[in-house]
PDB file of C-alpha atoms in Angstrom:
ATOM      1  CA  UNK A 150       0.000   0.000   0.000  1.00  0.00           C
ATOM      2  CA  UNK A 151       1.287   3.201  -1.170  1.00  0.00           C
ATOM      3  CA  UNK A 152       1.061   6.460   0.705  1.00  0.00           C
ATOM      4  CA  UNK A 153       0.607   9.897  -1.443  1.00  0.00           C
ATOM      5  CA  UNK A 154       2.286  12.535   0.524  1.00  0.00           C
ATOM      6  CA  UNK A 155       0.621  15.108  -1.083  1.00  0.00           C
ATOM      7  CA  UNK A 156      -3.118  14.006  -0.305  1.00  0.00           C
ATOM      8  CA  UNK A 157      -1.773  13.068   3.149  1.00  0.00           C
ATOM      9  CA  UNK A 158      -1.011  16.793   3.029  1.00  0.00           C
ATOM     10  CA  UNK A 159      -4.505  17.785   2.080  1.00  0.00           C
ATOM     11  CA  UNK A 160      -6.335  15.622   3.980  1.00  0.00           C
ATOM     12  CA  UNK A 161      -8.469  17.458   6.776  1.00  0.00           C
ATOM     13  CA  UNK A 162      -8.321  14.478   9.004  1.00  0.00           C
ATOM     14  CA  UNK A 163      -4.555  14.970   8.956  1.00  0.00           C
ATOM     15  CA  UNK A 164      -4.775  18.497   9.769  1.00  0.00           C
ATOM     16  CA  UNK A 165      -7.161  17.921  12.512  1.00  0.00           C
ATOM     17  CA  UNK A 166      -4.594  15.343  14.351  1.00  0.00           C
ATOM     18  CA  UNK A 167      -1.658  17.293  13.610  1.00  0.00           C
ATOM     19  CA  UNK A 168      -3.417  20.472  14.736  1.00  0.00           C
ATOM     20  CA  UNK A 169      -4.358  18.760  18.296  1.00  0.00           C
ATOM     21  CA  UNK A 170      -1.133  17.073  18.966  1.00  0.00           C
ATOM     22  CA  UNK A 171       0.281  20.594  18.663  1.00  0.00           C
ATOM     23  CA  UNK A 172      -2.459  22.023  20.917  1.00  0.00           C
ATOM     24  CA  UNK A 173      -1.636  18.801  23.520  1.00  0.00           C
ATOM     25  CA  UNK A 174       1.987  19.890  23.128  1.00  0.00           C
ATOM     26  CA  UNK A 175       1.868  24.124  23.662  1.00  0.00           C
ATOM     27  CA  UNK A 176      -0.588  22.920  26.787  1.00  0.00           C
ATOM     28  CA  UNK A 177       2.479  20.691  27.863  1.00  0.00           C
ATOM     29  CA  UNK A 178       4.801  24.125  27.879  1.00  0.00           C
ATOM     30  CA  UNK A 179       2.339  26.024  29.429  1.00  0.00           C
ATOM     31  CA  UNK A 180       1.825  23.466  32.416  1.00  0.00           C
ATOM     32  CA  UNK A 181       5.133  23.624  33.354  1.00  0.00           C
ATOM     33  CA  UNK A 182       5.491  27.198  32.696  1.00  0.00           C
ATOM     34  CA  UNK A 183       7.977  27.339  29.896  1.00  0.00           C
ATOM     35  CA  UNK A 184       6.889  30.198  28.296  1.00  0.00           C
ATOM     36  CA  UNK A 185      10.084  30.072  25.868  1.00  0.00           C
ATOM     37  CA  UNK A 186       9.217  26.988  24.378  1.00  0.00           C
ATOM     38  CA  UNK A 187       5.340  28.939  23.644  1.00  0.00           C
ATOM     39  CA  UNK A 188       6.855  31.778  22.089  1.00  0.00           C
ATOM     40  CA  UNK A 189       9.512  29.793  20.141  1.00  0.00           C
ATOM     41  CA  UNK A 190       6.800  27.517  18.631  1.00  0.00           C
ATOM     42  CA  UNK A 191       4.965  31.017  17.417  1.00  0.00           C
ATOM     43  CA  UNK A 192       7.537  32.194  15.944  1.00  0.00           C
ATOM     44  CA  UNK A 193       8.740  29.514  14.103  1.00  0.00           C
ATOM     45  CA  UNK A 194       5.180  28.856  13.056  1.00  0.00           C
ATOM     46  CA  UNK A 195       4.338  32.276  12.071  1.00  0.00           C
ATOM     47  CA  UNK A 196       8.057  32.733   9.858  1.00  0.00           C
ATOM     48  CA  UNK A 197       7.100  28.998   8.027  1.00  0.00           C
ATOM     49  CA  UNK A 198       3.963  30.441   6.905  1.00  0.00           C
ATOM     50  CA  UNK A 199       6.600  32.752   4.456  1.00  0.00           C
ATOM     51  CA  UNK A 200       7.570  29.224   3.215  1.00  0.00           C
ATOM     52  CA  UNK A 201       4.263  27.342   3.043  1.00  0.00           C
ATOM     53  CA  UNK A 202       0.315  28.206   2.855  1.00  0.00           C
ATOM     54  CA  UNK A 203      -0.301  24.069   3.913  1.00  0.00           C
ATOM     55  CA  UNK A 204      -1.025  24.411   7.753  1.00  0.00           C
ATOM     56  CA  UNK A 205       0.207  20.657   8.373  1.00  0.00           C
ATOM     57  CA  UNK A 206       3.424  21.736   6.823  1.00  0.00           C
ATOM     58  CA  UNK A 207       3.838  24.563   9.256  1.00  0.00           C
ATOM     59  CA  UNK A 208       1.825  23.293  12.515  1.00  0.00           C
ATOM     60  CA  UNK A 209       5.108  20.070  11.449  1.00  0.00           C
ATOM     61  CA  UNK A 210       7.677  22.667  11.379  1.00  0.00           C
ATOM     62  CA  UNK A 211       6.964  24.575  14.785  1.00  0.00           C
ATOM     63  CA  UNK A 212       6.504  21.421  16.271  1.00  0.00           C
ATOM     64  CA  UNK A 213       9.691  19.804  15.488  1.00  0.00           C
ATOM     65  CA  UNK A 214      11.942  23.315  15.726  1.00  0.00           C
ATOM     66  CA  UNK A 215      10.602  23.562  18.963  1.00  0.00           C
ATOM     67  CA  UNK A 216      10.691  19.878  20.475  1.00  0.00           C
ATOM     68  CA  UNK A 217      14.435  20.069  19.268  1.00  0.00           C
ATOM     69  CA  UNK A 218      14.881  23.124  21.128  1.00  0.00           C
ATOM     70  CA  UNK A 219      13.550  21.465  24.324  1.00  0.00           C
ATOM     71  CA  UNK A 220      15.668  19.008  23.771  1.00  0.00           C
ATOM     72  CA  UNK A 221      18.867  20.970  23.373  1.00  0.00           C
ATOM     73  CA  UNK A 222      18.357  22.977  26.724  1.00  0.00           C
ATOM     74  CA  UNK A 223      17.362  19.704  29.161  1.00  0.00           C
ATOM     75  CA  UNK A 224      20.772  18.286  27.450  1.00  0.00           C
ATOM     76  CA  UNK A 225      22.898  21.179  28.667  1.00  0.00           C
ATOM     77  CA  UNK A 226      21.519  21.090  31.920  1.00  0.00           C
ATOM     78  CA  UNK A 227      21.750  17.091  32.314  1.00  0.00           C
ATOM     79  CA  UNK A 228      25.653  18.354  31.030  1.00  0.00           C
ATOM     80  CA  UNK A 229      25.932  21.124  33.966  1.00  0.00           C
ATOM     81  CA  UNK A 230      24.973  18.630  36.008  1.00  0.00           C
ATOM     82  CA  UNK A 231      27.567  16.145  35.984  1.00  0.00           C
ATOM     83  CA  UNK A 232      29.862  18.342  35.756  1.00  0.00           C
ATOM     84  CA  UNK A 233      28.573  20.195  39.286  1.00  0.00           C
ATOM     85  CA  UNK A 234      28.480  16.496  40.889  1.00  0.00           C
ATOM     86  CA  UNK A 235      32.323  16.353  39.537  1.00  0.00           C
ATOM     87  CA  UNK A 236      33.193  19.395  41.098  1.00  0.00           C
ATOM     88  CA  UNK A 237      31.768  18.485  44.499  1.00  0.00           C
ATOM     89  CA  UNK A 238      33.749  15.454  44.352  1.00  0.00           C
ATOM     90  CA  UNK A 239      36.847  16.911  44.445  1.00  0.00           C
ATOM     91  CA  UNK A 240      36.604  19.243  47.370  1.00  0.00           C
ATOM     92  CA  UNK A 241      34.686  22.703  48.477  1.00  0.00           C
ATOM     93  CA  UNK A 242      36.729  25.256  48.593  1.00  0.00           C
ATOM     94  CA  UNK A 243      38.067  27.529  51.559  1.00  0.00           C
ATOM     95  CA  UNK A 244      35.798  30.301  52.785  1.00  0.00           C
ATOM     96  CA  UNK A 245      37.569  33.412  53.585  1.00  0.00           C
ATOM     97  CA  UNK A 246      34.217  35.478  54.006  1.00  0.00           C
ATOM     98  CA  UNK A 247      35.023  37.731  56.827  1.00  0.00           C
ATOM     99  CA  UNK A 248      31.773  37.637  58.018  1.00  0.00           C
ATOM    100  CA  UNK A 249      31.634  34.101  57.964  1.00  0.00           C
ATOM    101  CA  UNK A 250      34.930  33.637  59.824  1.00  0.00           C
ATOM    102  CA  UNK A 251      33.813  36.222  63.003  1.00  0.00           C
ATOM    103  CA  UNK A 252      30.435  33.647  63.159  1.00  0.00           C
ATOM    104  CA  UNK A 253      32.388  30.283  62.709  1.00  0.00           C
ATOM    105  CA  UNK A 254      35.106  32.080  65.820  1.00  0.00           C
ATOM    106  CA  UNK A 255      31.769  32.849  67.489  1.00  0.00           C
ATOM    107  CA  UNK A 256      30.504  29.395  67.363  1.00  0.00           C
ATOM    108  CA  UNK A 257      33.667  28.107  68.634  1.00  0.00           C
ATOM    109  CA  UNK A 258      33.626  30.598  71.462  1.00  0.00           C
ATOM    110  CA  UNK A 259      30.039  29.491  72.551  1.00  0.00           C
ATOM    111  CA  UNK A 260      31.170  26.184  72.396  1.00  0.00           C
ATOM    112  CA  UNK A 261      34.218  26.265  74.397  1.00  0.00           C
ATOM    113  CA  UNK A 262      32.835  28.480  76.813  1.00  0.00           C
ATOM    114  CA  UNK A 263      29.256  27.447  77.101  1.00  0.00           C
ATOM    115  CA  UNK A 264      28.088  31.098  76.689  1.00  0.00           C
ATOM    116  CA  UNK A 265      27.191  32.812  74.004  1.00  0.00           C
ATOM    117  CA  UNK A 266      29.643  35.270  72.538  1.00  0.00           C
ATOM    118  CA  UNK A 267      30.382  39.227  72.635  1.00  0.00           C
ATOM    119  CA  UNK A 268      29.662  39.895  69.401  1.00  0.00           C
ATOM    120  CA  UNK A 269      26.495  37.566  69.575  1.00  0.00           C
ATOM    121  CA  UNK A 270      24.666  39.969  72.185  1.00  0.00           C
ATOM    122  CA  UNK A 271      26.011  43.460  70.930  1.00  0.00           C
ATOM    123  CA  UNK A 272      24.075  42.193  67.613  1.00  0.00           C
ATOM    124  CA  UNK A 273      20.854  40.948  69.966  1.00  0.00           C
ATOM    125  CA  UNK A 274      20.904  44.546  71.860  1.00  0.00           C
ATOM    126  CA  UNK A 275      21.263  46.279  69.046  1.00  0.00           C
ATOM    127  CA  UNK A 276      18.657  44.515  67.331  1.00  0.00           C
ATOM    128  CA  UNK A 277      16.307  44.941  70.028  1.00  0.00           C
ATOM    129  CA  UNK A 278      17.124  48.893  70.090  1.00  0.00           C
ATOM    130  CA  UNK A 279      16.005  49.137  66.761  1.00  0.00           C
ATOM    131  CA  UNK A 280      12.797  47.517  67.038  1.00  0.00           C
ATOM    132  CA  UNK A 281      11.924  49.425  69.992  1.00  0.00           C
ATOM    133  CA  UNK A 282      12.572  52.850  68.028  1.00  0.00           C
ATOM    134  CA  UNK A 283      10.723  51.660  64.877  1.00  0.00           C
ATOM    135  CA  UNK A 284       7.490  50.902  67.143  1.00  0.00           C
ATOM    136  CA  UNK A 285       8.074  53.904  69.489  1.00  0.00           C
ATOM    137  CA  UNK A 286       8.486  56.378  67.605  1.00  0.00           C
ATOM    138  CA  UNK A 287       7.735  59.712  67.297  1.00  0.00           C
ATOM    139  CA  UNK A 288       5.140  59.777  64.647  1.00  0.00           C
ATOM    140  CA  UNK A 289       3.459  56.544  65.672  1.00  0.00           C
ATOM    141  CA  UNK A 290       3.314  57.378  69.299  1.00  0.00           C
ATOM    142  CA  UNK A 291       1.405  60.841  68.211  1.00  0.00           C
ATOM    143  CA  UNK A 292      -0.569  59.460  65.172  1.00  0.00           C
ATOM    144  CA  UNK A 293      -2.245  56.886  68.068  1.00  0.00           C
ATOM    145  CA  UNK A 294      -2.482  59.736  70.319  1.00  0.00           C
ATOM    146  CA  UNK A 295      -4.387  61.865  67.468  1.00  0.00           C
ATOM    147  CA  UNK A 296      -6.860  58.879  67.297  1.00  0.00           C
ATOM    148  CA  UNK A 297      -7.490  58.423  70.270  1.00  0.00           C
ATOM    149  CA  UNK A 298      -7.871  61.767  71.245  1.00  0.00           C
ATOM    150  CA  UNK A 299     -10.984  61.855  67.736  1.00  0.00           C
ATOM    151  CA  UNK A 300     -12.121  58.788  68.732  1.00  0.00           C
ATOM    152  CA  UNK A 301     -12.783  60.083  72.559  1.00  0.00           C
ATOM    153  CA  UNK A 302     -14.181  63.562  71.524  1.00  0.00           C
ATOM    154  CA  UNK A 303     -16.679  61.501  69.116  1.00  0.00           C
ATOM    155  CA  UNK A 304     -18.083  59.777  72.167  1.00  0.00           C
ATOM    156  CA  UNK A 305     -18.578  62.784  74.408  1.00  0.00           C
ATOM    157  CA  UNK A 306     -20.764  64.013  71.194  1.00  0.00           C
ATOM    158  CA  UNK A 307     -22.684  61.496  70.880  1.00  0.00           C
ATOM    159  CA  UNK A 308     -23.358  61.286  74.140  1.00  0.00           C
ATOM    160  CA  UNK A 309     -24.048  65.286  73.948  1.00  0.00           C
ATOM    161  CA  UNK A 310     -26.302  64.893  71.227  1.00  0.00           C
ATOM    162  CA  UNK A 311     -27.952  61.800  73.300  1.00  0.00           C
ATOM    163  CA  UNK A 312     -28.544  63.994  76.090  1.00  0.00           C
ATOM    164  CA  UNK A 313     -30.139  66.342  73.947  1.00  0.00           C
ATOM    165  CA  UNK A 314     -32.405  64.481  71.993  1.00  0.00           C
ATOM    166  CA  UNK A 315     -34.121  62.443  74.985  1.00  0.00           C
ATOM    167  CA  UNK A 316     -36.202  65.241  76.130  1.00  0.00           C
ATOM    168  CA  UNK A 317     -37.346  65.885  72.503  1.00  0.00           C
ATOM    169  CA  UNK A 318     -38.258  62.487  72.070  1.00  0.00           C
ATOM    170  CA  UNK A 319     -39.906  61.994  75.238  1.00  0.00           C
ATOM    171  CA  UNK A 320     -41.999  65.430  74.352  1.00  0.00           C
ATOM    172  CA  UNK A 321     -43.336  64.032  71.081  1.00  0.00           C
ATOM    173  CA  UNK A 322     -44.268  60.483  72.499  1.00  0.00           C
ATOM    174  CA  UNK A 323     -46.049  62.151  74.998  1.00  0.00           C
ATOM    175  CA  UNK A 324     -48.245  64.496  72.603  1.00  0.00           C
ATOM    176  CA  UNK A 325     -48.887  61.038  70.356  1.00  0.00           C
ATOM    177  CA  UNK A 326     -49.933  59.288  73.469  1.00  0.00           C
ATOM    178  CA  UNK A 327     -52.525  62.358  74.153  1.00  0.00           C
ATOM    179  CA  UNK A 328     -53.505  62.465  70.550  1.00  0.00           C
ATOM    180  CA  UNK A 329     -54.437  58.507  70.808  1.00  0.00           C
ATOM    181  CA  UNK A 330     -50.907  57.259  69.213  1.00  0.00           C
ATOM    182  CA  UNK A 331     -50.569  56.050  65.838  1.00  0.00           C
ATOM    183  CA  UNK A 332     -54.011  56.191  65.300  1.00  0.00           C
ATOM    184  CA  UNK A 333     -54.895  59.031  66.499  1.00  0.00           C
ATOM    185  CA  UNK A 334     -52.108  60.759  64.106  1.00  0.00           C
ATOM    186  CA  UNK A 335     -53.782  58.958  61.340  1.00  0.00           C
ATOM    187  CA  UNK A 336     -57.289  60.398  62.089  1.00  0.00           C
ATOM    188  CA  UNK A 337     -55.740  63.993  62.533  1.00  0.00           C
ATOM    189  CA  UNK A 338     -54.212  63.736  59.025  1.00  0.00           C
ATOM    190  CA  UNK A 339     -57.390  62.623  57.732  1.00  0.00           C
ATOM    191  CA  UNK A 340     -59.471  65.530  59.561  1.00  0.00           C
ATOM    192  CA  UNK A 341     -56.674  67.619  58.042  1.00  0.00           C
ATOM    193  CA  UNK A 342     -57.613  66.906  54.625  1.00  0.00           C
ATOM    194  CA  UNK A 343     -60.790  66.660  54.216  1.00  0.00           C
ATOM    195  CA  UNK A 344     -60.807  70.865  55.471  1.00  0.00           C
ATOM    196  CA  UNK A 345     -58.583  71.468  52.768  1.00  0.00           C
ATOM    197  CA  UNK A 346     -60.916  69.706  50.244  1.00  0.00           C
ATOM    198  CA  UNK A 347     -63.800  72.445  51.972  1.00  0.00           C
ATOM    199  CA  UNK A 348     -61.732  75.399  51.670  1.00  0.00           C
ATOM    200  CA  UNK A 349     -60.622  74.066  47.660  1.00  0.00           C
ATOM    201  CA  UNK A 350     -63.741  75.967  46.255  1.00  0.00           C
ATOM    202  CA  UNK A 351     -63.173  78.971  47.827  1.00  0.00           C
ATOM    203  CA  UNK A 352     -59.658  79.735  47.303  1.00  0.00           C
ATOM    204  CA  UNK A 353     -60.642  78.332  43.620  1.00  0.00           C
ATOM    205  CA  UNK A 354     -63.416  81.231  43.636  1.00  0.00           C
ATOM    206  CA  UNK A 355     -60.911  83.818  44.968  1.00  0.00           C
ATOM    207  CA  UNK A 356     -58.481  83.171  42.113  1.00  0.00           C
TER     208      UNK A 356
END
């Protein structure tokens, strides 16, 4: 059985396969985040469409360009690895951080010694200075001041305005409570009305 490349190339059911084993794959680079490998595969596909109109041709061409670029990369690295692993094989080298020699003299201090050293609680003191002036200070201490001071003067007004009010409020439940309450109201309102329909003739005659 003979194949004919160039209806393979035509057929749609070969574009639809191609075209979702590239989608599976730029799904694969975006899972594990390697955004290089995304924009890689578009711009290899986008410069092959310069070179071919047939969209198996160029989905083919991204996909390969791209897998061999993959490919390249997680060989360098397996290469950078060995050679790290030879590296720690034959020996770390000496540190000669000044920093890291006063702690390693510290450490030997604290151990011969049982106490911790000089150097240790000068850094703890002065550590502890610091964080005291970044919470006490100046601005902080008055900016809580400021609101508590607001918040204390909005209390004493409301209880001002509290003080004020409960007379007022005990007035005008007394004058419902003589009117007959709710209903009473209701009956005034009507009363009320029904006057101002009367007088609606009149002032309508006046005009």
């Amino acid at each position: 059985m003979k194949f004919n490349m160039k209806s393979l190339l035509k057929d749609k059911n070969v574009l639809r396969v191609v075209s979702l084993i590239a989608i599976l794959n730029m799904l694969g680079y975006l899972i594990i985040r390697d955004l290089d490998a995304v924009a890689f595969f578009a711009i290899v596909g986008f410069l092959a469409t310069y070179f071919s109109k047939n969209m198996i041709v160029v989905l083919l061409i991204a996909m390969v360009a791209t897998n061999m670029l993959t490919m390249s990369r997680t060989f360098k690295l397996l290469q950078e690895g060995f050679k790290g692993k030879g590296g720690e094989h034959k020996g770390t080298a000496k540190v000669t951080d000044p920093a890291v020699e006063s702690a390693s003299e510290e450490e030997d201090e604290e151990m011969g010694t049982g106490r911790p050293g000089k150097l240790d609680k000068a850094a703890t003191v002065e550590e502890t200075y610091d964080n005291l002036d970044q919470v006490l200070s100046s601005d902080k201490i008055e900016a809580m001041a400021k609101r508590t001071h607001d918040l204390a003067s909005q209390q004493q007004n409301l209880h001002k305005q509290l003080k004020t009010l409960t007379p007022a409020i005990k007035d005008s439940m007394a004058m419902l409570e003589t009117i007959g309450g709710a209903g009473g109201m209701e009956k005034m309102i009507g009363q009320i009305g029904s006057m101002m329909d009367r007088f609606a003739p009149l002032m309508g005659g006046k005009k």
